[in-house]
Amino acid sequence: MGIFNIFNKKKKETLDQGLQKTKQSVFDKFSRAIAGKSKVDDDVLDNLEEVLISSDVGVDTTLKIIHSIEERVAREKYVSTSELNSILHDEIVSLLTDNNAGDYDNWDLPTDHKPYVILVVGVNGVGKTTTIGKLAYQFKKAGKKVYLGAADTYRAAAVDQIAIWGERVGVPVIKQQMGADPASVAFDTLESAKANEADVVLVDTAGRLHNKIGLMNELKKIKDVMKKVLPEAPDEVMLVLDGSTGQNAFEQAKQFSSVTQITSLAITKLDGTAKGGVVIGISDQLKVPVKYIGLGEQMEDLQLFNRKDFVDSLFSTEEK
């Protein structure tokens, strides 16, 4: 029990530290929004709307939150500004709950079949390959047998990078020469993982969003080939986004969703930005659960996303 408590404490500290820039930005704006006011009125709500939009929550999601608070104010007749922090906390938790975003506490995988196959997509530069490496580390640490597939064959650096991560974590990487057919790499990866009774497979892919039709065809071919080895594959199509780009990340998410079905999100680089509100907006608008968040450079800094922990950390008034 003691070790478990130490682990949870460290996880919470990493989350609090990683969200510090977002939290500071939001609360500074929030304090100004209610300055001199004792009651939540139209002016306060207008100011709160501006706070949320400028914190990269997004216009549509912000309007949804404001509308919900307006209904509560109308129902209760009087709501003090001192209550607003708690109300906003509860509204965001409710929003994330409605969108089935993040209620993950462990690295367990479905037990009805293996390997569990995660196809990873995202544009270059968002931390896709690094996220794959960190996921491999976390799964291995949880006792899983992990295989990696280097199917981003259009950039030599991508194959080399995932190979380095494989060596660092101590897991096999299936790769071919640069320019090889990505579907062929995916096929070889799944065959090897299946033959060696792996628990989980992470397959990297190219992120050439400027060529949507080519990317769509490539991802379809990879999926079709995977199903020849494992009919249920892929179990998950995970989109990696750079949280520090704010609304640009949301635009990327919309574009990828138009190319292929996305089933989970990993949002990276939240520690270096004040744009952490984008987690709320992307989850709400896409109706796709956020599953992982990146909060730093260390392997342990990639965490399973838990909506309550995230919002608690964001709204905590403890001094860090």
Short mmCIF file of C-alpha atoms in Angstrom, two decimals:
data_model
loop_
_atom_site.label_atom_id
_atom_site.label_comp_id
_atom_site.label_asym_id
_atom_site.label_seq_id
_atom_site.Cartn_x
_atom_site.Cartn_y
_atom_site.Cartn_z
CA MET A 1 0.00 0.00 0.00
CA GLY A 2 2.85 2.34 0.84
CA ILE A 3 4.48 1.87 -2.60
CA PHE A 4 1.10 2.45 -4.28
CA ASN A 5 0.62 5.71 -2.36
CA ILE A 6 4.12 6.89 -3.30
CA PHE A 7 3.41 6.15 -6.96
CA ASN A 8 0.11 8.09 -6.86
CA LYS A 9 1.77 11.02 -5.10
CA LYS A 10 4.49 11.20 -7.76
CA LYS A 11 1.89 10.96 -10.53
CA LYS A 12 -0.10 13.81 -8.98
CA GLU A 13 3.04 15.95 -8.61
CA THR A 14 3.92 15.37 -12.27
CA LEU A 15 0.36 16.31 -13.31
CA ASP A 16 0.32 19.44 -11.13
CA GLN A 17 3.72 20.59 -12.39
CA GLY A 18 2.85 19.79 -16.00
CA LEU A 19 -0.34 21.87 -15.90
CA GLN A 20 1.18 24.75 -13.96
CA LYS A 21 1.47 27.14 -16.93
CA THR A 22 -2.11 26.48 -18.02
CA LYS A 23 -3.41 26.78 -14.48
CA GLN A 24 -1.58 30.04 -13.83
CA SER A 25 -2.82 31.55 -17.08
CA VAL A 26 -6.43 30.47 -16.52
CA PHE A 27 -6.57 31.62 -12.91
CA ASP A 28 -4.96 34.98 -13.65
CA LYS A 29 -7.61 35.60 -16.30
CA PHE A 30 -10.35 34.15 -14.09
CA SER A 31 -9.43 36.46 -11.20
CA ARG A 32 -9.66 39.47 -13.50
CA ALA A 33 -12.99 38.25 -14.88
CA ILE A 34 -14.69 38.36 -11.46
CA ALA A 35 -12.78 41.29 -9.97
CA GLY A 36 -15.10 43.62 -8.02
CA LYS A 37 -18.11 41.33 -8.51
CA SER A 38 -19.96 39.38 -5.82
CA LYS A 39 -22.68 37.91 -8.03
CA VAL A 40 -22.51 35.98 -11.30
CA ASP A 41 -24.19 38.26 -13.83
CA ASP A 42 -24.02 38.81 -17.59
CA ASP A 43 -20.76 40.75 -17.32
CA VAL A 44 -19.09 37.94 -15.36
CA LEU A 45 -20.32 35.35 -17.85
CA ASP A 46 -19.10 37.44 -20.78
CA ASN A 47 -15.71 37.72 -19.12
CA LEU A 48 -15.65 34.00 -18.34
CA GLU A 49 -16.46 33.24 -21.97
CA GLU A 50 -13.45 35.29 -23.02
CA VAL A 51 -11.25 33.50 -20.46
CA LEU A 52 -12.20 30.04 -21.76
CA ILE A 53 -11.82 30.93 -25.43
CA SER A 54 -8.43 32.57 -24.83
CA SER A 55 -7.38 29.42 -22.92
CA ASP A 56 -7.92 27.34 -26.08
CA VAL A 57 -11.01 25.55 -24.83
CA GLY A 58 -12.59 26.46 -28.19
CA VAL A 59 -15.63 28.53 -29.09
CA ASP A 60 -18.25 25.76 -29.36
CA THR A 61 -17.22 24.05 -26.13
CA THR A 62 -17.00 27.39 -24.32
CA LEU A 63 -20.53 28.31 -25.38
CA LYS A 64 -21.75 24.93 -24.15
CA ILE A 65 -20.15 25.53 -20.72
CA ILE A 66 -21.47 29.10 -20.49
CA HIS A 67 -24.99 28.00 -21.44
CA SER A 68 -24.96 25.36 -18.71
CA ILE A 69 -23.83 27.92 -16.12
CA GLU A 70 -26.49 30.39 -17.33
CA GLU A 71 -29.15 27.74 -16.78
CA ARG A 72 -27.90 27.14 -13.26
CA VAL A 73 -27.84 30.86 -12.47
CA ALA A 74 -31.39 31.24 -13.79
CA ARG A 75 -32.55 28.23 -11.76
CA GLU A 76 -30.92 29.26 -8.49
CA LYS A 77 -31.60 33.01 -8.94
CA TYR A 78 -28.41 33.96 -7.08
CA VAL A 79 -24.94 32.48 -7.57
CA SER A 80 -21.95 34.16 -5.94
CA THR A 81 -18.65 34.61 -7.75
CA SER A 82 -17.01 32.65 -4.92
CA GLU A 83 -19.01 29.61 -6.06
CA LEU A 84 -18.06 30.01 -9.71
CA ASN A 85 -14.74 28.17 -9.42
CA SER A 86 -16.46 25.07 -8.06
CA ILE A 87 -19.31 25.30 -10.60
CA LEU A 88 -16.88 25.60 -13.51
CA HIS A 89 -14.90 22.61 -12.17
CA ASP A 90 -18.06 20.48 -12.03
CA GLU A 91 -19.23 21.57 -15.50
CA ILE A 92 -15.93 20.57 -17.10
CA VAL A 93 -15.86 17.19 -15.32
CA SER A 94 -19.44 16.62 -16.49
CA LEU A 95 -18.52 17.60 -20.05
CA LEU A 96 -15.58 15.18 -20.12
CA THR A 97 -17.75 12.46 -18.58
CA ASP A 98 -20.43 12.95 -21.26
CA ASN A 99 -17.74 12.56 -23.93
CA ASN A 100 -16.32 9.42 -22.29
CA ALA A 101 -12.96 11.16 -21.99
CA GLY A 102 -10.38 9.73 -19.69
CA ASP A 103 -11.19 7.43 -16.82
CA TYR A 104 -7.98 5.44 -16.97
CA ASP A 105 -6.15 4.28 -13.86
CA ASN A 106 -3.99 1.37 -15.02
CA TRP A 107 -2.23 -0.09 -18.03
CA ASP A 108 -4.45 -3.15 -18.34
CA LEU A 109 -5.45 -4.44 -21.77
CA PRO A 110 -8.42 -6.52 -22.95
CA THR A 111 -7.93 -10.17 -22.08
CA ASP A 112 -10.11 -11.74 -24.79
CA HIS A 113 -7.33 -11.65 -27.38
CA LYS A 114 -3.75 -10.64 -27.96
CA PRO A 115 -1.82 -8.85 -29.17
CA TYR A 116 -3.73 -5.61 -28.70
CA VAL A 117 -2.84 -3.48 -31.72
CA ILE A 118 -2.55 0.32 -31.61
CA LEU A 119 -2.13 2.12 -34.94
CA VAL A 120 -0.55 5.52 -34.23
CA VAL A 121 -1.19 8.52 -36.49
CA GLY A 122 -0.26 12.20 -36.37
CA VAL A 123 1.74 14.79 -38.30
CA ASN A 124 5.51 15.02 -38.01
CA GLY A 125 6.77 17.07 -35.09
CA VAL A 126 3.96 16.44 -32.60
CA GLY A 127 5.96 13.90 -30.60
CA LYS A 128 4.42 10.81 -32.22
CA THR A 129 7.45 8.54 -32.20
CA THR A 130 8.50 9.72 -28.75
CA THR A 131 5.00 8.97 -27.47
CA ILE A 132 5.24 5.47 -28.92
CA GLY A 133 8.55 4.96 -27.11
CA LYS A 134 7.12 6.18 -23.82
CA LEU A 135 4.02 4.02 -24.25
CA ALA A 136 6.24 1.01 -24.88
CA TYR A 137 8.09 1.80 -21.65
CA GLN A 138 4.88 2.11 -19.63
CA PHE A 139 3.40 -1.11 -21.04
CA LYS A 140 6.62 -3.01 -20.45
CA LYS A 141 6.83 -1.65 -16.92
CA ALA A 142 3.28 -2.95 -16.40
CA GLY A 143 4.51 -6.44 -17.36
CA LYS A 144 3.38 -6.48 -20.99
CA LYS A 145 5.34 -7.95 -23.88
CA VAL A 146 5.62 -5.12 -26.41
CA TYR A 147 6.44 -4.98 -30.13
CA LEU A 148 7.00 -1.83 -32.20
CA GLY A 149 6.45 -1.45 -35.94
CA ALA A 150 8.39 1.24 -37.87
CA ALA A 151 5.85 1.82 -40.65
CA ASP A 152 6.76 5.50 -41.17
CA THR A 153 9.12 4.51 -43.97
CA TYR A 154 9.17 7.87 -45.74
CA ARG A 155 11.62 9.46 -43.31
CA ALA A 156 14.86 7.71 -42.44
CA ALA A 157 14.92 9.66 -39.19
CA ALA A 158 11.59 8.16 -38.15
CA VAL A 159 12.82 4.58 -38.54
CA ASP A 160 16.07 5.39 -36.75
CA GLN A 161 14.24 7.17 -33.95
CA ILE A 162 11.87 4.32 -33.20
CA ALA A 163 14.79 1.87 -33.36
CA ILE A 164 16.61 3.95 -30.73
CA TRP A 165 13.51 3.94 -28.54
CA GLY A 166 13.25 0.16 -28.93
CA GLU A 167 16.83 -0.25 -27.73
CA ARG A 168 16.31 2.17 -24.86
CA VAL A 169 13.16 0.45 -23.64
CA GLY A 170 14.33 -3.05 -24.50
CA VAL A 171 11.57 -4.11 -26.89
CA PRO A 172 11.74 -5.52 -30.44
CA VAL A 173 11.32 -3.16 -33.40
CA ILE A 174 10.22 -4.56 -36.76
CA LYS A 175 11.49 -2.41 -39.62
CA GLN A 176 12.49 -2.45 -43.28
CA GLN A 177 14.56 -0.14 -45.44
CA MET A 178 13.51 3.47 -46.01
CA GLY A 179 10.84 3.73 -48.71
CA ALA A 180 9.47 0.25 -48.07
CA ASP A 181 5.73 -0.34 -48.23
CA PRO A 182 4.30 0.69 -44.81
CA ALA A 183 1.63 -2.00 -45.06
CA SER A 184 4.35 -4.62 -45.51
CA VAL A 185 6.05 -3.41 -42.32
CA ALA A 186 2.73 -3.56 -40.46
CA PHE A 187 2.13 -7.10 -41.74
CA ASP A 188 5.59 -8.28 -40.64
CA THR A 189 5.15 -6.60 -37.25
CA LEU A 190 1.85 -8.31 -36.51
CA GLU A 191 3.05 -11.69 -37.74
CA SER A 192 6.13 -11.52 -35.52
CA ALA A 193 4.17 -10.21 -32.53
CA LYS A 194 1.56 -12.94 -32.91
CA ALA A 195 4.16 -15.69 -33.29
CA ASN A 196 5.97 -14.49 -30.16
CA GLU A 197 2.77 -14.03 -28.11
CA ALA A 198 3.16 -10.29 -27.61
CA ASP A 199 0.58 -8.48 -25.50
CA VAL A 200 0.59 -5.14 -27.29
CA VAL A 201 1.80 -3.79 -30.65
CA LEU A 202 2.40 -0.12 -31.45
CA VAL A 203 2.67 0.70 -35.16
CA ASP A 204 4.05 4.09 -36.24
CA THR A 205 2.76 5.65 -39.49
CA ALA A 206 3.68 8.58 -41.71
CA GLY A 207 1.99 11.91 -41.07
CA ARG A 208 1.61 13.48 -44.51
CA LEU A 209 -1.58 15.41 -43.93
CA HIS A 210 -0.94 17.68 -46.90
CA ASN A 211 -1.75 14.69 -49.10
CA LYS A 212 -5.05 13.57 -47.61
CA ILE A 213 -6.06 11.13 -50.32
CA GLY A 214 -2.66 9.43 -50.25
CA LEU A 215 -2.77 9.20 -46.46
CA MET A 216 -6.31 7.85 -46.48
CA ASN A 217 -5.38 5.15 -49.00
CA GLU A 218 -2.22 4.26 -47.09
CA LEU A 219 -4.02 3.89 -43.75
CA LYS A 220 -6.77 1.80 -45.36
CA LYS A 221 -4.15 -0.49 -46.91
CA ILE A 222 -2.35 -0.85 -43.56
CA LYS A 223 -5.62 -1.74 -41.82
CA ASP A 224 -6.59 -4.24 -44.52
CA VAL A 225 -3.23 -5.96 -44.32
CA MET A 226 -3.37 -6.07 -40.51
CA LYS A 227 -6.71 -7.88 -40.68
CA LYS A 228 -5.11 -10.67 -42.69
CA VAL A 229 -3.02 -11.47 -39.62
CA LEU A 230 -5.47 -10.45 -36.88
CA PRO A 231 -9.10 -9.96 -37.99
CA GLU A 232 -9.84 -7.54 -35.14
CA ALA A 233 -6.79 -5.32 -35.79
CA PRO A 234 -6.27 -2.51 -35.25
CA ASP A 235 -7.94 -2.39 -31.85
CA GLU A 236 -7.23 1.30 -31.53
CA VAL A 237 -6.33 4.16 -33.88
CA MET A 238 -4.59 6.74 -31.73
CA LEU A 239 -4.03 10.31 -32.90
CA VAL A 240 -1.10 12.16 -31.33
CA LEU A 241 -1.47 15.95 -31.05
CA ASP A 242 0.86 18.67 -29.80
CA GLY A 243 -1.04 20.48 -27.04
CA SER A 244 1.24 23.51 -27.24
CA THR A 245 -0.24 24.40 -30.65
CA GLY A 246 -3.67 25.05 -29.13
CA GLN A 247 -6.41 25.38 -31.73
CA ASN A 248 -4.03 24.21 -34.48
CA ALA A 249 -4.09 20.83 -32.74
CA PHE A 250 -7.87 20.88 -32.95
CA GLU A 251 -7.71 21.61 -36.68
CA GLN A 252 -5.30 18.69 -37.17
CA ALA A 253 -7.67 16.45 -35.22
CA LYS A 254 -10.59 17.42 -37.46
CA GLN A 255 -8.54 16.78 -40.59
CA PHE A 256 -7.33 13.37 -39.43
CA SER A 257 -10.88 12.45 -38.45
CA SER A 258 -11.93 13.15 -42.03
CA VAL A 259 -9.26 10.73 -43.27
CA THR A 260 -9.71 7.80 -40.86
CA GLN A 261 -11.70 6.83 -37.79
CA ILE A 262 -9.87 7.98 -34.66
CA THR A 263 -10.65 6.06 -31.46
CA SER A 264 -8.30 7.67 -28.93
CA LEU A 265 -6.12 10.74 -28.43
CA ALA A 266 -2.69 11.37 -26.95
CA ILE A 267 -1.99 15.05 -26.27
CA THR A 268 1.69 15.88 -25.79
CA LYS A 269 3.83 18.80 -24.58
CA LEU A 270 1.29 20.14 -22.08
CA ASP A 271 4.06 21.02 -19.63
CA GLY A 272 5.51 23.74 -21.85
CA THR A 273 2.31 25.60 -22.65
CA ALA A 274 -0.56 27.60 -21.20
CA LYS A 275 -2.88 26.04 -23.81
CA GLY A 276 -3.90 22.96 -21.78
CA GLY A 277 -7.56 23.94 -22.18
CA VAL A 278 -7.36 22.42 -25.65
CA VAL A 279 -7.72 18.98 -24.00
CA ILE A 280 -11.28 19.90 -22.99
CA GLY A 281 -12.28 21.32 -26.37
CA ILE A 282 -10.83 18.56 -28.54
CA SER A 283 -12.46 15.84 -26.47
CA ASP A 284 -15.82 17.61 -26.55
CA GLN A 285 -15.87 18.48 -30.24
CA LEU A 286 -14.54 15.19 -31.61
CA LYS A 287 -16.33 12.90 -29.16
CA VAL A 288 -13.09 10.91 -28.99
CA PRO A 289 -11.61 10.07 -25.59
CA VAL A 290 -8.30 11.55 -24.52
CA LYS A 291 -6.33 8.53 -23.29
CA TYR A 292 -2.78 9.80 -22.72
CA ILE A 293 -1.20 13.16 -21.88
CA GLY A 294 2.46 14.15 -22.12
CA LEU A 295 3.72 16.28 -19.22
CA GLY A 296 7.50 16.33 -19.69
CA GLU A 297 10.60 14.77 -21.22
CA GLN A 298 11.01 11.78 -18.90
CA MET A 299 9.51 8.37 -19.69
CA GLU A 300 7.30 8.56 -16.59
CA ASP A 301 5.90 11.89 -17.76
CA LEU A 302 3.48 10.24 -20.19
CA GLN A 303 0.38 9.53 -18.13
CA LEU A 304 -2.95 7.84 -18.56
CA PHE A 305 -5.55 10.59 -18.70
CA ASN A 306 -7.99 10.66 -15.83
CA ARG A 307 -10.61 13.37 -16.23
CA LYS A 308 -11.20 13.98 -12.52
CA ASP A 309 -7.49 14.14 -11.69
CA PHE A 310 -6.94 16.51 -14.64
CA VAL A 311 -9.69 18.93 -13.64
CA ASP A 312 -8.84 18.69 -9.93
CA SER A 313 -5.25 19.62 -10.76
CA LEU A 314 -6.32 22.46 -13.03
CA PHE A 315 -8.58 23.96 -10.37
CA SER A 316 -6.50 23.20 -7.30
CA THR A 317 -5.72 26.30 -5.21
CA GLU A 318 -2.77 24.71 -3.44
CA GLU A 319 0.50 26.55 -3.66
CA LYS A 320 3.09 24.62 -5.66
#
